[in-house]
């Protein structure tokens, strides 16, 4: 590796590491369940851990609508009780805030096709160097 590209490598590595730290949710976790301690977490702990481990909840990532679908599914098929409307909204607020689908902090979003080189250029480059 040339010195310049080594320097680039380490700068990038350090920046990515810093970004991963900045991205981490710095709020405290409940030692018992690992739930993020934030508004409404105790309602979620009380209602979402009697039947299964909290792990099932904290390892899942979903948007609000999908969380609601999971709750409806458990209500239909797993004897989950129905919640007062306000309680349900608080549970969904909490889940959607802390267990939303994640973007990986280690990869940027894919380039838009307009920013990509024309499909033929790779093959042309190869011919030139051969
Ligand atoms: C009355 C019992 C009961 C309660 C209370 C309950 N669940 Fe479940 N839940 C289940 C059962 C049973 C399953 C299926 C478990 C399995 O497949 O091993 C399940 C599965 C899940 C799954 C996995 C779904 C999947 O697609 O894999 C998630 C996430 C989940 N529950 C979240 C919650 C949340 C959030 C709450 C609180 C709002 C909650 N559960 C409360 C019974 C319950």
JSON list of C-alpha atoms and ligand atoms in Angstrom, two decimals:
[
{"chain": "A", "resi": 1, "resn": "UNK", "atom": "CA", "xyz": [0.00, 0.00, 0.00]},
{"chain": "A", "resi": 2, "resn": "UNK", "atom": "CA", "xyz": [1.35, 3.46, -0.87]},
{"chain": "A", "resi": 3, "resn": "UNK", "atom": "CA", "xyz": [1.83, 5.90, 2.03]},
{"chain": "A", "resi": 4, "resn": "UNK", "atom": "CA", "xyz": [-0.91, 8.24, 0.78]},
{"chain": "A", "resi": 5, "resn": "UNK", "atom": "CA", "xyz": [-3.50, 5.49, 0.56]},
{"chain": "A", "resi": 6, "resn": "UNK", "atom": "CA", "xyz": [-2.48, 4.21, 4.01]},
{"chain": "A", "resi": 7, "resn": "UNK", "atom": "CA", "xyz": [-3.12, 7.67, 5.41]},
{"chain": "A", "resi": 8, "resn": "UNK", "atom": "CA", "xyz": [-6.48, 7.72, 3.69]},
{"chain": "A", "resi": 9, "resn": "UNK", "atom": "CA", "xyz": [-7.30, 4.30, 5.09]},
{"chain": "A", "resi": 10, "resn": "UNK", "atom": "CA", "xyz": [-6.59, 5.32, 8.67]},
{"chain": "A", "resi": 11, "resn": "UNK", "atom": "CA", "xyz": [-8.37, 8.65, 8.39]},
{"chain": "A", "resi": 12, "resn": "UNK", "atom": "CA", "xyz": [-11.42, 6.85, 7.03]},
{"chain": "A", "resi": 13, "resn": "UNK", "atom": "CA", "xyz": [-11.25, 4.19, 9.73]},
{"chain": "A", "resi": 14, "resn": "UNK", "atom": "CA", "xyz": [-11.06, 6.78, 12.49]},
{"chain": "A", "resi": 15, "resn": "UNK", "atom": "CA", "xyz": [-13.92, 8.80, 11.02]},
{"chain": "A", "resi": 16, "resn": "UNK", "atom": "CA", "xyz": [-16.12, 5.72, 10.68]},
{"chain": "A", "resi": 17, "resn": "UNK", "atom": "CA", "xyz": [-15.36, 4.73, 14.27]},
{"chain": "A", "resi": 18, "resn": "UNK", "atom": "CA", "xyz": [-16.22, 8.22, 15.50]},
{"chain": "A", "resi": 19, "resn": "UNK", "atom": "CA", "xyz": [-19.45, 8.14, 13.49]},
{"chain": "A", "resi": 20, "resn": "UNK", "atom": "CA", "xyz": [-20.39, 4.79, 14.99]},
{"chain": "A", "resi": 21, "resn": "UNK", "atom": "CA", "xyz": [-19.91, 6.21, 18.48]},
{"chain": "A", "resi": 22, "resn": "UNK", "atom": "CA", "xyz": [-21.94, 9.30, 17.69]},
{"chain": "A", "resi": 23, "resn": "UNK", "atom": "CA", "xyz": [-24.72, 7.14, 16.24]},
{"chain": "A", "resi": 24, "resn": "UNK", "atom": "CA", "xyz": [-25.02, 4.93, 19.31]},
{"chain": "A", "resi": 25, "resn": "UNK", "atom": "CA", "xyz": [-28.02, 5.58, 21.51]},
{"chain": "A", "resi": 26, "resn": "UNK", "atom": "CA", "xyz": [-26.33, 6.87, 24.62]},
{"chain": "A", "resi": 27, "resn": "UNK", "atom": "CA", "xyz": [-29.35, 6.46, 26.86]},
{"chain": "A", "resi": 28, "resn": "UNK", "atom": "CA", "xyz": [-29.12, 4.03, 29.75]},
{"chain": "A", "resi": 29, "resn": "UNK", "atom": "CA", "xyz": [-30.42, 0.49, 29.37]},
{"chain": "A", "resi": 30, "resn": "UNK", "atom": "CA", "xyz": [-32.50, -1.32, 31.93]},
{"chain": "A", "resi": 31, "resn": "UNK", "atom": "CA", "xyz": [-30.08, -3.98, 33.26]},
{"chain": "A", "resi": 32, "resn": "UNK", "atom": "CA", "xyz": [-32.84, -6.56, 33.50]},
{"chain": "A", "resi": 33, "resn": "UNK", "atom": "CA", "xyz": [-34.42, -6.27, 30.05]},
{"chain": "A", "resi": 34, "resn": "UNK", "atom": "CA", "xyz": [-31.94, -4.09, 28.06]},
{"chain": "A", "resi": 35, "resn": "UNK", "atom": "CA", "xyz": [-34.85, -1.78, 27.18]},
{"chain": "A", "resi": 36, "resn": "UNK", "atom": "CA", "xyz": [-33.71, 1.78, 26.51]},
{"chain": "A", "resi": 37, "resn": "UNK", "atom": "CA", "xyz": [-34.80, 3.82, 29.51]},
{"chain": "A", "resi": 38, "resn": "UNK", "atom": "CA", "xyz": [-36.92, 6.60, 28.09]},
{"chain": "A", "resi": 39, "resn": "UNK", "atom": "CA", "xyz": [-40.49, 7.85, 28.20]},
{"chain": "A", "resi": 40, "resn": "UNK", "atom": "CA", "xyz": [-43.03, 4.98, 28.49]},
{"chain": "A", "resi": 41, "resn": "UNK", "atom": "CA", "xyz": [-40.40, 2.25, 28.81]},
{"chain": "A", "resi": 42, "resn": "UNK", "atom": "CA", "xyz": [-41.98, 0.88, 31.97]},
{"chain": "A", "resi": 43, "resn": "UNK", "atom": "CA", "xyz": [-45.34, 0.46, 30.22]},
{"chain": "A", "resi": 44, "resn": "UNK", "atom": "CA", "xyz": [-43.57, -1.54, 27.54]},
{"chain": "A", "resi": 45, "resn": "UNK", "atom": "CA", "xyz": [-41.68, -3.59, 30.10]},
{"chain": "A", "resi": 46, "resn": "UNK", "atom": "CA", "xyz": [-44.89, -4.38, 31.97]},
{"chain": "A", "resi": 47, "resn": "UNK", "atom": "CA", "xyz": [-46.86, -5.34, 28.85]},
{"chain": "A", "resi": 48, "resn": "UNK", "atom": "CA", "xyz": [-44.27, -6.88, 26.57]},
{"chain": "A", "resi": 49, "resn": "UNK", "atom": "CA", "xyz": [-42.32, -9.25, 28.80]},
{"chain": "A", "resi": 50, "resn": "UNK", "atom": "CA", "xyz": [-44.88, -11.51, 30.55]},
{"chain": "A", "resi": 51, "resn": "UNK", "atom": "CA", "xyz": [-44.99, -14.04, 27.67]},
{"chain": "A", "resi": 52, "resn": "UNK", "atom": "CA", "xyz": [-41.55, -13.88, 26.13]},
{"chain": "A", "resi": 53, "resn": "UNK", "atom": "CA", "xyz": [-38.13, -12.46, 26.71]},
{"chain": "A", "resi": 54, "resn": "UNK", "atom": "CA", "xyz": [-37.57, -8.76, 26.20]},
{"chain": "A", "resi": 55, "resn": "UNK", "atom": "CA", "xyz": [-34.85, -9.89, 23.79]},
{"chain": "A", "resi": 56, "resn": "UNK", "atom": "CA", "xyz": [-37.52, -10.68, 21.23]},
{"chain": "A", "resi": 57, "resn": "UNK", "atom": "CA", "xyz": [-38.57, -7.04, 21.39]},
{"chain": "A", "resi": 58, "resn": "UNK", "atom": "CA", "xyz": [-35.17, -5.31, 21.54]},
{"chain": "A", "resi": 59, "resn": "UNK", "atom": "CA", "xyz": [-33.75, -7.40, 18.70]},
{"chain": "A", "resi": 60, "resn": "UNK", "atom": "CA", "xyz": [-36.64, -6.49, 16.40]},
{"chain": "A", "resi": 61, "resn": "UNK", "atom": "CA", "xyz": [-36.58, -3.40, 14.18]},
{"chain": "A", "resi": 62, "resn": "UNK", "atom": "CA", "xyz": [-39.78, -2.12, 12.63]},
{"chain": "A", "resi": 63, "resn": "UNK", "atom": "CA", "xyz": [-41.60, 1.07, 11.82]},
{"chain": "A", "resi": 64, "resn": "UNK", "atom": "CA", "xyz": [-44.67, 2.11, 13.79]},
{"chain": "A", "resi": 65, "resn": "UNK", "atom": "CA", "xyz": [-47.13, 0.51, 11.39]},
{"chain": "A", "resi": 66, "resn": "UNK", "atom": "CA", "xyz": [-45.30, -2.82, 11.48]},
{"chain": "A", "resi": 67, "resn": "UNK", "atom": "CA", "xyz": [-45.11, -2.75, 15.28]},
{"chain": "A", "resi": 68, "resn": "UNK", "atom": "CA", "xyz": [-48.86, -2.27, 15.32]},
{"chain": "A", "resi": 69, "resn": "UNK", "atom": "CA", "xyz": [-49.29, -5.22, 12.94]},
{"chain": "A", "resi": 70, "resn": "UNK", "atom": "CA", "xyz": [-47.20, -7.39, 15.28]},
{"chain": "A", "resi": 71, "resn": "UNK", "atom": "CA", "xyz": [-49.32, -6.32, 18.24]},
{"chain": "A", "resi": 72, "resn": "UNK", "atom": "CA", "xyz": [-52.51, -7.10, 16.29]},
{"chain": "A", "resi": 73, "resn": "UNK", "atom": "CA", "xyz": [-51.08, -10.48, 15.31]},
{"chain": "A", "resi": 74, "resn": "UNK", "atom": "CA", "xyz": [-50.29, -11.31, 18.95]},
{"chain": "A", "resi": 75, "resn": "UNK", "atom": "CA", "xyz": [-53.77, -10.16, 19.93]},
{"chain": "A", "resi": 76, "resn": "UNK", "atom": "CA", "xyz": [-55.38, -12.36, 17.26]},
{"chain": "A", "resi": 77, "resn": "UNK", "atom": "CA", "xyz": [-53.29, -15.46, 17.77]},
{"chain": "A", "resi": 78, "resn": "UNK", "atom": "CA", "xyz": [-51.30, -15.29, 21.03]},
{"chain": "A", "resi": 79, "resn": "UNK", "atom": "CA", "xyz": [-53.84, -14.07, 23.59]},
{"chain": "A", "resi": 80, "resn": "UNK", "atom": "CA", "xyz": [-52.25, -10.66, 23.93]},
{"chain": "A", "resi": 81, "resn": "UNK", "atom": "CA", "xyz": [-54.72, -8.39, 25.70]},
{"chain": "A", "resi": 82, "resn": "UNK", "atom": "CA", "xyz": [-56.12, -5.22, 24.13]},
{"chain": "A", "resi": 83, "resn": "UNK", "atom": "CA", "xyz": [-54.75, -1.89, 25.34]},
{"chain": "A", "resi": 84, "resn": "UNK", "atom": "CA", "xyz": [-56.58, 1.34, 26.06]},
{"chain": "A", "resi": 85, "resn": "UNK", "atom": "CA", "xyz": [-56.03, 3.59, 23.01]},
{"chain": "A", "resi": 86, "resn": "UNK", "atom": "CA", "xyz": [-53.69, 5.91, 24.88]},
{"chain": "A", "resi": 87, "resn": "UNK", "atom": "CA", "xyz": [-51.56, 3.09, 26.27]},
{"chain": "A", "resi": 88, "resn": "UNK", "atom": "CA", "xyz": [-51.28, 1.56, 22.82]},
{"chain": "A", "resi": 89, "resn": "UNK", "atom": "CA", "xyz": [-50.14, 4.90, 21.40]},
{"chain": "A", "resi": 90, "resn": "UNK", "atom": "CA", "xyz": [-47.49, 5.21, 24.14]},
{"chain": "A", "resi": 91, "resn": "UNK", "atom": "CA", "xyz": [-46.22, 1.70, 23.46]},
{"chain": "A", "resi": 92, "resn": "UNK", "atom": "CA", "xyz": [-46.03, 2.42, 19.73]},
{"chain": "A", "resi": 93, "resn": "UNK", "atom": "CA", "xyz": [-44.30, 5.79, 20.32]},
{"chain": "A", "resi": 94, "resn": "UNK", "atom": "CA", "xyz": [-41.67, 4.06, 22.39]},
{"chain": "A", "resi": 95, "resn": "UNK", "atom": "CA", "xyz": [-41.12, 1.14, 20.02]},
{"chain": "A", "resi": 96, "resn": "UNK", "atom": "CA", "xyz": [-41.03, 3.32, 16.91]},
{"chain": "A", "resi": 97, "resn": "UNK", "atom": "CA", "xyz": [-38.58, 5.72, 18.57]},
{"chain": "A", "resi": 98, "resn": "UNK", "atom": "CA", "xyz": [-36.10, 3.14, 19.85]},
{"chain": "A", "resi": 99, "resn": "UNK", "atom": "CA", "xyz": [-36.58, 0.05, 17.72]},
{"chain": "A", "resi": 100, "resn": "UNK", "atom": "CA", "xyz": [-36.99, 1.53, 14.27]},
{"chain": "A", "resi": 101, "resn": "UNK", "atom": "CA", "xyz": [-35.31, 0.04, 11.21]},
{"chain": "A", "resi": 102, "resn": "UNK", "atom": "CA", "xyz": [-31.64, 1.04, 11.31]},
{"chain": "A", "resi": 103, "resn": "UNK", "atom": "CA", "xyz": [-29.37, 2.39, 8.66]},
{"chain": "A", "resi": 104, "resn": "UNK", "atom": "CA", "xyz": [-26.00, 0.79, 9.04]},
{"chain": "A", "resi": 105, "resn": "UNK", "atom": "CA", "xyz": [-23.50, 3.38, 10.23]},
{"chain": "A", "resi": 106, "resn": "UNK", "atom": "CA", "xyz": [-20.72, 1.68, 8.26]},
{"chain": "A", "resi": 107, "resn": "UNK", "atom": "CA", "xyz": [-22.09, 2.03, 4.75]},
{"chain": "A", "resi": 108, "resn": "UNK", "atom": "CA", "xyz": [-23.20, 5.07, 2.89]},
{"chain": "A", "resi": 109, "resn": "UNK", "atom": "CA", "xyz": [-26.41, 4.94, 0.88]},
{"chain": "A", "resi": 110, "resn": "UNK", "atom": "CA", "xyz": [-25.93, 3.49, -2.63]},
{"chain": "A", "resi": 111, "resn": "UNK", "atom": "CA", "xyz": [-25.00, 6.04, -5.29]},
{"chain": "A", "resi": 112, "resn": "UNK", "atom": "CA", "xyz": [-27.83, 7.13, -7.53]},
{"chain": "A", "resi": 113, "resn": "UNK", "atom": "CA", "xyz": [-27.53, 5.61, -11.03]},
{"chain": "A", "resi": 114, "resn": "UNK", "atom": "CA", "xyz": [-26.85, 9.07, -12.47]},
{"chain": "A", "resi": 115, "resn": "UNK", "atom": "CA", "xyz": [-23.65, 9.26, -10.42]},
{"chain": "A", "resi": 116, "resn": "UNK", "atom": "CA", "xyz": [-22.40, 5.85, -11.54]},
{"chain": "A", "resi": 117, "resn": "UNK", "atom": "CA", "xyz": [-19.94, 5.49, -14.44]},
{"chain": "A", "resi": 118, "resn": "UNK", "atom": "CA", "xyz": [-21.51, 4.35, -17.70]},
{"chain": "A", "resi": 119, "resn": "UNK", "atom": "CA", "xyz": [-21.89, 0.58, -17.74]},
{"chain": "A", "resi": 120, "resn": "UNK", "atom": "CA", "xyz": [-19.41, 0.19, -20.61]},
{"chain": "A", "resi": 121, "resn": "UNK", "atom": "CA", "xyz": [-16.50, 2.13, -19.10]},
{"chain": "A", "resi": 122, "resn": "UNK", "atom": "CA", "xyz": [-15.25, -0.71, -16.88]},
{"chain": "A", "resi": 123, "resn": "UNK", "atom": "CA", "xyz": [-14.89, -3.03, -19.85]},
{"chain": "A", "resi": 124, "resn": "UNK", "atom": "CA", "xyz": [-13.19, -0.28, -21.88]},
{"chain": "A", "resi": 125, "resn": "UNK", "atom": "CA", "xyz": [-10.71, 0.37, -19.05]},
{"chain": "A", "resi": 126, "resn": "UNK", "atom": "CA", "xyz": [-9.88, -3.29, -18.89]},
{"chain": "A", "resi": 127, "resn": "UNK", "atom": "CA", "xyz": [-9.18, -3.41, -22.64]},
{"chain": "A", "resi": 128, "resn": "UNK", "atom": "CA", "xyz": [-6.91, -0.37, -22.37]},
{"chain": "A", "resi": 129, "resn": "UNK", "atom": "CA", "xyz": [-4.78, -1.91, -19.62]},
{"chain": "A", "resi": 130, "resn": "UNK", "atom": "CA", "xyz": [-4.56, -5.34, -21.15]},
{"chain": "B", "resi": 1, "resn": "LIG", "atom": "C1", "xyz": [-49.91, -12.72, 25.86]},
{"chain": "B", "resi": 1, "resn": "LIG", "atom": "C2", "xyz": [-48.55, -13.05, 25.54]},
{"chain": "B", "resi": 1, "resn": "LIG", "atom": "C3", "xyz": [-47.73, -12.00, 24.83]},
{"chain": "B", "resi": 1, "resn": "LIG", "atom": "C4", "xyz": [-47.52, -10.69, 25.20]},
{"chain": "B", "resi": 1, "resn": "LIG", "atom": "C5", "xyz": [-48.01, -10.00, 26.44]},
{"chain": "B", "resi": 1, "resn": "LIG", "atom": "C6", "xyz": [-46.67, -10.11, 24.20]},
{"chain": "B", "resi": 1, "resn": "LIG", "atom": "N1", "xyz": [-46.34, -11.03, 23.26]},
{"chain": "B", "resi": 1, "resn": "LIG", "atom": "FE1", "xyz": [-45.06, -10.79, 21.72]},
{"chain": "B", "resi": 1, "resn": "LIG", "atom": "N2", "xyz": [-45.31, -12.70, 21.19]},
{"chain": "B", "resi": 1, "resn": "LIG", "atom": "C7", "xyz": [-46.07, -13.63, 21.86]},
{"chain": "B", "resi": 1, "resn": "LIG", "atom": "C8", "xyz": [-45.86, -14.94, 21.28]},
{"chain": "B", "resi": 1, "resn": "LIG", "atom": "C9", "xyz": [-46.48, -16.24, 21.77]},
{"chain": "B", "resi": 1, "resn": "LIG", "atom": "C10", "xyz": [-44.96, -14.76, 20.21]},
{"chain": "B", "resi": 1, "resn": "LIG", "atom": "C11", "xyz": [-44.37, -15.81, 19.30]},
{"chain": "B", "resi": 1, "resn": "LIG", "atom": "C12", "xyz": [-43.11, -16.26, 19.98]},
{"chain": "B", "resi": 1, "resn": "LIG", "atom": "C13", "xyz": [-42.31, -17.23, 19.18]},
{"chain": "B", "resi": 1, "resn": "LIG", "atom": "O1", "xyz": [-42.52, -17.32, 17.98]},
{"chain": "B", "resi": 1, "resn": "LIG", "atom": "O2", "xyz": [-41.44, -17.86, 19.80]},
{"chain": "B", "resi": 1, "resn": "LIG", "atom": "C14", "xyz": [-44.63, -13.35, 20.19]},
{"chain": "B", "resi": 1, "resn": "LIG", "atom": "C15", "xyz": [-43.74, -12.78, 19.30]},
{"chain": "B", "resi": 1, "resn": "LIG", "atom": "C16", "xyz": [-43.30, -11.48, 19.35]},
{"chain": "B", "resi": 1, "resn": "LIG", "atom": "C17", "xyz": [-42.33, -10.91, 18.47]},
{"chain": "B", "resi": 1, "resn": "LIG", "atom": "C18", "xyz": [-41.63, -11.61, 17.32]},
{"chain": "B", "resi": 1, "resn": "LIG", "atom": "C19", "xyz": [-42.51, -11.43, 16.11]},
{"chain": "B", "resi": 1, "resn": "LIG", "atom": "C20", "xyz": [-41.89, -12.00, 14.87]},
{"chain": "B", "resi": 1, "resn": "LIG", "atom": "O3", "xyz": [-42.39, -11.63, 13.80]},
{"chain": "B", "resi": 1, "resn": "LIG", "atom": "O4", "xyz": [-40.95, -12.76, 14.97]},
{"chain": "B", "resi": 1, "resn": "LIG", "atom": "C21", "xyz": [-42.18, -9.61, 18.81]},
{"chain": "B", "resi": 1, "resn": "LIG", "atom": "C22", "xyz": [-41.28, -8.58, 18.16]},
{"chain": "B", "resi": 1, "resn": "LIG", "atom": "C23", "xyz": [-43.04, -9.38, 19.93]},
{"chain": "B", "resi": 1, "resn": "LIG", "atom": "N3", "xyz": [-43.70, -10.52, 20.24]},
{"chain": "B", "resi": 1, "resn": "LIG", "atom": "C24", "xyz": [-43.17, -8.15, 20.55]},
{"chain": "B", "resi": 1, "resn": "LIG", "atom": "C25", "xyz": [-44.05, -7.92, 21.59]},
{"chain": "B", "resi": 1, "resn": "LIG", "atom": "C26", "xyz": [-44.32, -6.60, 22.12]},
{"chain": "B", "resi": 1, "resn": "LIG", "atom": "C27", "xyz": [-43.71, -5.30, 21.62]},
{"chain": "B", "resi": 1, "resn": "LIG", "atom": "C28", "xyz": [-45.20, -6.76, 23.14]},
{"chain": "B", "resi": 1, "resn": "LIG", "atom": "C29", "xyz": [-45.85, -5.69, 23.98]},
{"chain": "B", "resi": 1, "resn": "LIG", "atom": "C30", "xyz": [-46.71, -4.78, 23.28]},
{"chain": "B", "resi": 1, "resn": "LIG", "atom": "C31", "xyz": [-45.48, -8.20, 23.24]},
{"chain": "B", "resi": 1, "resn": "LIG", "atom": "N4", "xyz": [-44.78, -8.85, 22.28]},
{"chain": "B", "resi": 1, "resn": "LIG", "atom": "C32", "xyz": [-46.30, -8.77, 24.19]},
{"chain": "B", "resi": 1, "resn": "LIG", "atom": "C33", "xyz": [-46.86, -13.40, 22.94]},
{"chain": "B", "resi": 1, "resn": "LIG", "atom": "C34", "xyz": [-46.96, -12.20, 23.62]}
]
